[in-house]
Short mmCIF file of C-alpha atoms in Angstrom, two decimals:
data_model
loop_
_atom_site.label_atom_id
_atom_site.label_comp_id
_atom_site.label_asym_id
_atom_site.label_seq_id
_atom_site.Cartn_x
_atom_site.Cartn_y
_atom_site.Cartn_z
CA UNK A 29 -30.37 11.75 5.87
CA UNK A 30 -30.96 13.78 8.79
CA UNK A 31 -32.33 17.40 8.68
CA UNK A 32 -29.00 19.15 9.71
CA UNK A 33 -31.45 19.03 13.36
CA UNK A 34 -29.57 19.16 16.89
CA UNK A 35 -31.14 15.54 17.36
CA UNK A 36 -30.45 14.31 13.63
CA UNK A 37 -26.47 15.24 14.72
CA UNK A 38 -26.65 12.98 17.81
CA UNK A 39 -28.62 9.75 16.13
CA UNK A 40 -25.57 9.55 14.17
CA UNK A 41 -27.10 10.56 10.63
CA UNK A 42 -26.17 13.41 8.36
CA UNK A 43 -22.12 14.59 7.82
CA UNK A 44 -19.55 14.97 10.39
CA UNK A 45 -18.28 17.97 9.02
CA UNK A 46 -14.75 16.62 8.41
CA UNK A 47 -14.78 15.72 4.81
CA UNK A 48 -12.81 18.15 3.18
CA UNK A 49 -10.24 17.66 5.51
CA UNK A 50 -10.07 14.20 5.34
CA UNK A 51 -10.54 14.72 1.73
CA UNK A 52 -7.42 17.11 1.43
CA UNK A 53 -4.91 15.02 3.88
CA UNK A 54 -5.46 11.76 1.41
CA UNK A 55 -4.32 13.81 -1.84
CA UNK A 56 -1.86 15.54 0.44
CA UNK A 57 -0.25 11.96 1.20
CA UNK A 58 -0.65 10.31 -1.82
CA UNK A 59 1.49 13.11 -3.04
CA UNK A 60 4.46 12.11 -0.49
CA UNK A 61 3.71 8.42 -1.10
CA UNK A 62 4.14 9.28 -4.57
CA UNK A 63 7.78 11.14 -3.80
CA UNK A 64 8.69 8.89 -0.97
CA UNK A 65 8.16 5.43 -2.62
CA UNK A 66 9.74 6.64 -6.04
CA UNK A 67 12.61 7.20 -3.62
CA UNK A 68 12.71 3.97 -2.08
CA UNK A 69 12.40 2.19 -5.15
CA UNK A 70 15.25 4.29 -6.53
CA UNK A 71 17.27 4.02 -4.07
CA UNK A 72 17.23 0.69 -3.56
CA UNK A 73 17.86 -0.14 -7.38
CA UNK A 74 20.94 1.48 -7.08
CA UNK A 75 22.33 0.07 -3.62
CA UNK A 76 25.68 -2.18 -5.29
CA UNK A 77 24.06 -5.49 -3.26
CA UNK A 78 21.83 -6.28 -0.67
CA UNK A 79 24.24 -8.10 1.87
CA UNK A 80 23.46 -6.91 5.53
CA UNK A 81 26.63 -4.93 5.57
CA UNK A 82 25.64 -3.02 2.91
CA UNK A 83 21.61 -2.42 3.78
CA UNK A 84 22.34 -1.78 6.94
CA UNK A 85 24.74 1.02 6.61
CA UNK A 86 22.27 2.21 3.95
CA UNK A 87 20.16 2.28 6.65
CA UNK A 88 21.85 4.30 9.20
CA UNK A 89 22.36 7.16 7.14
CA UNK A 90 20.27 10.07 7.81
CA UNK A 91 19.31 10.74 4.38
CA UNK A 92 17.68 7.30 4.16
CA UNK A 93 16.40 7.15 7.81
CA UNK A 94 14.42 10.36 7.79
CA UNK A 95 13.14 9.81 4.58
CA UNK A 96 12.01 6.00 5.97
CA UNK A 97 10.46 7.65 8.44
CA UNK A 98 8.65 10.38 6.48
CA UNK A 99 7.56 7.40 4.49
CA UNK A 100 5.91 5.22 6.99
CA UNK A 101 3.91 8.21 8.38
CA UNK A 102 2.50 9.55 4.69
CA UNK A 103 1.84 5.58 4.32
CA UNK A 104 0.49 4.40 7.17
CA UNK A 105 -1.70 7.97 7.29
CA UNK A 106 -3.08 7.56 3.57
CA UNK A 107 -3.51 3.61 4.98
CA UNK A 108 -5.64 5.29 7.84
CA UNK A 109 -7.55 7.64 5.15
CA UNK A 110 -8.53 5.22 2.96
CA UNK A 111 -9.23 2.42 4.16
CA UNK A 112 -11.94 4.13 6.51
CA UNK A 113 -13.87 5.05 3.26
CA UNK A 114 -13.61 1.19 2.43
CA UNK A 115 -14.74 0.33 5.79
CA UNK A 116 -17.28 3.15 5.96
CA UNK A 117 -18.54 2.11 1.91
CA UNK A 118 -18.59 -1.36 2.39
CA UNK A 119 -19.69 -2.60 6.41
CA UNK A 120 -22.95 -1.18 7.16
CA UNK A 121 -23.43 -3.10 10.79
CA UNK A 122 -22.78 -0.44 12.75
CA UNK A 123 -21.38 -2.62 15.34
CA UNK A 124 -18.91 -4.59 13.12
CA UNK A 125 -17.92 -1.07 11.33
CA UNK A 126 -16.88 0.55 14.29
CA UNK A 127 -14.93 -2.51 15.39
CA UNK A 128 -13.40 -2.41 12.22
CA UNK A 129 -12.29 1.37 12.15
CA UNK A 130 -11.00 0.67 15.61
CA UNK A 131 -8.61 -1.97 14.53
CA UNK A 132 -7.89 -0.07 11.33
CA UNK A 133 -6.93 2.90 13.96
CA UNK A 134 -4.55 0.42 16.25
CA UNK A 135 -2.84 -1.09 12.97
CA UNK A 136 -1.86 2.52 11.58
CA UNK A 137 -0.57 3.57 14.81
CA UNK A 138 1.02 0.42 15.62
CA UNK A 139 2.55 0.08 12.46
CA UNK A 140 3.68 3.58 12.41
CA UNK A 141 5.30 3.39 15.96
CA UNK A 142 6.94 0.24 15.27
CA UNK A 143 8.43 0.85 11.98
CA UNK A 144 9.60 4.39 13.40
CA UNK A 145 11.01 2.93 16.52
CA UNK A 146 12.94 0.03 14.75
CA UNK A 147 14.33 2.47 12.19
CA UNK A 148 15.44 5.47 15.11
CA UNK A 149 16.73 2.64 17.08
CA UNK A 150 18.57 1.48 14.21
CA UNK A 151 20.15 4.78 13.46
CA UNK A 152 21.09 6.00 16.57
CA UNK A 153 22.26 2.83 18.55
CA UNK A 154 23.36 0.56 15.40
CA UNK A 155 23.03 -2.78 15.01
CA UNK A 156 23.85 -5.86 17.49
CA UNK A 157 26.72 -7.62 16.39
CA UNK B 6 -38.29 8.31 10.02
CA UNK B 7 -38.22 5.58 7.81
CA UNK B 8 -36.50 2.77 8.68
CA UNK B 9 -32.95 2.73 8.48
CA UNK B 10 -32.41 -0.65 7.18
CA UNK B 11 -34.33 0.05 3.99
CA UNK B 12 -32.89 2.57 2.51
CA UNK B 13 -31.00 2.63 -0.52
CA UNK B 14 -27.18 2.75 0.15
CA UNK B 15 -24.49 4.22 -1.69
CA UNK B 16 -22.19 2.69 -3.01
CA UNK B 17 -24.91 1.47 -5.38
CA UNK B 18 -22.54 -1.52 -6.89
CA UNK B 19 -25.39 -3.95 -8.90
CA UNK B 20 -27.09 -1.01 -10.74
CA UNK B 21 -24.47 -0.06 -13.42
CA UNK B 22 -23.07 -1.13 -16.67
CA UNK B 23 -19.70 -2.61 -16.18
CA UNK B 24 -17.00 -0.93 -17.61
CA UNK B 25 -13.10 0.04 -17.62
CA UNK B 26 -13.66 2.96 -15.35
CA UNK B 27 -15.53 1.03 -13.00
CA UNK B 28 -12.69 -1.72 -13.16
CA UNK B 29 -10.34 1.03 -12.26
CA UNK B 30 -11.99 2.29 -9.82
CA UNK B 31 -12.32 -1.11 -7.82
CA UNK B 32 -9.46 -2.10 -8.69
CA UNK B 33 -7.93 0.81 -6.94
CA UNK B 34 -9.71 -0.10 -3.57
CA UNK B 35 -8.23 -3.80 -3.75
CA UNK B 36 -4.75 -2.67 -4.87
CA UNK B 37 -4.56 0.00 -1.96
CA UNK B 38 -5.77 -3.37 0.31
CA UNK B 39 -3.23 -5.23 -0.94
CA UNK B 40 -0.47 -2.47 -0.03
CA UNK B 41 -1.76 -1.44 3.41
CA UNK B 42 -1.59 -5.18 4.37
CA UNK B 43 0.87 -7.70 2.44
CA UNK B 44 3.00 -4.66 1.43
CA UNK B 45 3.49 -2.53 4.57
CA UNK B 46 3.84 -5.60 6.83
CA UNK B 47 6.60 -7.06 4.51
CA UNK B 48 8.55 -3.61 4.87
CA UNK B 49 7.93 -3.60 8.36
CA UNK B 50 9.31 -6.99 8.73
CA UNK B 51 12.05 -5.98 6.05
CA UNK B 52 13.00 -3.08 8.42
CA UNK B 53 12.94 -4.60 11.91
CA UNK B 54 15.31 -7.86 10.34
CA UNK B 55 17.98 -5.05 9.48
CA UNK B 56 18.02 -3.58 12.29
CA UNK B 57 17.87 -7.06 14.64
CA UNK B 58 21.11 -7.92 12.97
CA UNK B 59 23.24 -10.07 10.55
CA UNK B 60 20.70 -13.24 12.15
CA UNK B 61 17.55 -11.86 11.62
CA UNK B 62 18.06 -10.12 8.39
CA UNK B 63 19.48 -13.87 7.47
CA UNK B 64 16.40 -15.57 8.75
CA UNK B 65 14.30 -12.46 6.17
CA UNK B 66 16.20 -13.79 3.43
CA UNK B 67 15.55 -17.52 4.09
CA UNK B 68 11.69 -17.34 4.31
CA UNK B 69 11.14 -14.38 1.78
CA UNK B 70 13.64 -14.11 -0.83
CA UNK B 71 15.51 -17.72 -1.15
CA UNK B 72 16.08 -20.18 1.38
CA UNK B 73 19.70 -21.28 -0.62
CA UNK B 74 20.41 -25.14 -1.43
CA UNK B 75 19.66 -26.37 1.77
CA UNK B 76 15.77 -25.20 2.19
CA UNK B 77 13.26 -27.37 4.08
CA UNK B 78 9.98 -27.79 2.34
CA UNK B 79 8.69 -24.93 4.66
CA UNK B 80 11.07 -22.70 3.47
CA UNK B 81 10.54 -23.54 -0.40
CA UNK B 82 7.19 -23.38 0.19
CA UNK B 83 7.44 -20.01 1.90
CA UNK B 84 9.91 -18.31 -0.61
CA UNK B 85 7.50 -19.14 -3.79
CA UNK B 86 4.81 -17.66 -1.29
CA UNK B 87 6.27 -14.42 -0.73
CA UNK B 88 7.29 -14.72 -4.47
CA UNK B 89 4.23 -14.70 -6.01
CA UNK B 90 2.92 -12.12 -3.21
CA UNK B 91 5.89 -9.78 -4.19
CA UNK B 92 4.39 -10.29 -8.19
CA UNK B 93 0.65 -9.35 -6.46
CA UNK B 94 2.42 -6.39 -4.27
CA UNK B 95 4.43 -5.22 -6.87
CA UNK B 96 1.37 -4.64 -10.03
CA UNK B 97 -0.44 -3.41 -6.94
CA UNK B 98 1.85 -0.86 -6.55
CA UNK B 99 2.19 0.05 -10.02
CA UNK B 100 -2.12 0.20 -10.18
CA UNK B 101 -2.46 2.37 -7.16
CA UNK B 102 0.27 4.55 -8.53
CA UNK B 103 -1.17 5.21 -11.83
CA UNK B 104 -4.49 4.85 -11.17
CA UNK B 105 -3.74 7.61 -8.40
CA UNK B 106 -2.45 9.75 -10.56
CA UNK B 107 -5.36 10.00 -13.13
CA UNK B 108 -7.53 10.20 -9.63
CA UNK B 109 -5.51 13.73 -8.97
CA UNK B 110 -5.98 14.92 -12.55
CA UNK B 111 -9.24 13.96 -12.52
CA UNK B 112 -9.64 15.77 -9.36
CA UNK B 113 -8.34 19.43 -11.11
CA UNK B 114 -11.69 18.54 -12.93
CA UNK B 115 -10.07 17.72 -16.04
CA UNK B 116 -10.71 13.97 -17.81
CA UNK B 117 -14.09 13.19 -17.19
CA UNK B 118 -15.17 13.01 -20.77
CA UNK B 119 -16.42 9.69 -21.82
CA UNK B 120 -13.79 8.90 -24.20
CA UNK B 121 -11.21 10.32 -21.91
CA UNK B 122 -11.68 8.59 -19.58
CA UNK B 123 -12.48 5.68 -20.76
CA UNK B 124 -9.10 5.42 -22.97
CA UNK B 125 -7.26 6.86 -19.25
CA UNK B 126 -8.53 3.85 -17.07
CA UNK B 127 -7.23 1.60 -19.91
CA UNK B 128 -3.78 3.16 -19.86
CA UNK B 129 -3.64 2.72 -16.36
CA UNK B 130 -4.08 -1.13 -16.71
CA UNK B 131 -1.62 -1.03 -19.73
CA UNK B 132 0.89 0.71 -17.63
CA UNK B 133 0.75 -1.12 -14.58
CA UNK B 134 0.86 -4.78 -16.41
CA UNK B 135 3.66 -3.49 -18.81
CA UNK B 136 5.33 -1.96 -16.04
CA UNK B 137 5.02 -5.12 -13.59
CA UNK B 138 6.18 -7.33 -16.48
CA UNK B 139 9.69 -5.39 -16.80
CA UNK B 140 10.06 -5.61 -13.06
CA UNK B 141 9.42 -9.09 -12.81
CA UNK B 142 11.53 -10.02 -16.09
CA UNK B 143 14.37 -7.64 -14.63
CA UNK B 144 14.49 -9.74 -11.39
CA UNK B 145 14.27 -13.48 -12.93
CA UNK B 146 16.76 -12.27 -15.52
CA UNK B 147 19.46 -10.89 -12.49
CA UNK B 148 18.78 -13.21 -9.68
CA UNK B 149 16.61 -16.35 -10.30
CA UNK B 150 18.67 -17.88 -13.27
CA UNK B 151 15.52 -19.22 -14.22
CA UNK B 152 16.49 -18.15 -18.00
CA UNK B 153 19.01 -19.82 -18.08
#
């Protein structure tokens, strides 16, 4: 590894300096993917069937939106977390790994903003009849 | 500098003895794979059809769940896809969920003694096989009629 030197920093070798951070956020949303998915899983047992009537109105409620939503962002953000330390553990082409962590980037976000937007849109404007 | 190439990198997977712990600890990385992908683009799909209405939650149903008495071959083909994905999704949620559990105890620095955590990583497989069995009995039990 590099010495820690100013030069060592911009060949790319020795830490970034964000690992405790990043190492905090994962445990911090495996906790609410923990909570959250319990909740899904819950709730969902108990819905009475699983017409489109019924999900949908599930649905629309904000106690089931907002925690949706809170769910795909702990998700998709643990997602994010770790599979960069598979990426980062597993490609070592540099050119290939930062392609990868680039797509893994655009997936989280994408998925994140789509899921959010479909369930907002959802809840606010209702469905299309 | 030596070369960059030839140096030893971490992590080092050929040098150890196989064991549970090691098991768990892979198996971890593929179950969290399997969630990210198969199981987050599933809910995403599940999601988007509620909201697109009665049609597109219908046309969910048909290629995931059960395609009904008139499926195509496509369809059949499709719902004992996502059938045996849901199966794969499912244990993989049950894995990652236990096995990220023992991961926070172990992180309060508590379990790492061999037998502990040897006899851990095995409970974690127990657990997520029993626990994946109920689930799948429950469902072929209420909705296949495969039983009867």
């Amino acid at each position: 590894m590099g010495s820690g030197t100013n030069i060592g920093k911009v060949r790319g070798l020795g830490s970034a300096g964000h690992g405790s951070e990043h190492w905090i956020n994962q445990r911090i949303s495996a906790l609410g993917n923990l909570l959250l998915t319990l909740w899904l899983a819950a709730s969902l047992f108990w819905l009475p069937d699983y017409t489109h009537k019924t999900v949908a109105e599930w649905l629309a409620q904000p106690s089931v939106a907002v925690p949706m939503i809170l769910l795909l962002v702990s998700v998709f953000w643990h997602v994010r977390l770790g599979l960069q330390v598979f990426i980062e553990d597993y490609v070592h082409n540099e050119g290939n790994k930062l392609a990868l962590l680039v797509l893994l980037n655009f997936y989280v976000i994408g998925g994140a903003a789509f899921g959010i937007f479909t369930v907002a849109k959802h809840a606010f404007a209702g469905t299309p009849v | 500098m030596a070369s960059k190439a030839e140096r030893p990198i971490s992590p080092h997977l050929g040098i150890y003895r196989r064991g549970v712990h090691m098991m768990a600890s892979i198996t971890h990385r593929a179950t969290g794979f399997i969630l990210a992908t198969a199981g987050m683009l599933t809910l995403l799909w599940w999601l988007s059809s509620i909201g697109g209405g009665e049609e597109s939650y219908q046309t969910f149903l048909t290629y995931v769940v059960d395609a009904g008495e008139e499926a195509t071959g496509f369809q059949t083909a499709s719902n004992w896809f996502f059938r045996l994905l849901a199966l794969g999704v499912i244990f993989s949620f049950f894995q990652h969920l236990f096995s990220g559990i023992r991961h926070l105890v172990m992180d309060m620095g508590a379990g790492f003694e061999l037998n502990a955590n040897r006899t851990s990583a095995w409970l974690v497989f127990i657990a997520a096989f029993t626990a994946t069995g109920l689930v799948a009995l429950y469902v072929i039990y209420e909705y296949l009629d495969l039983g009867a």
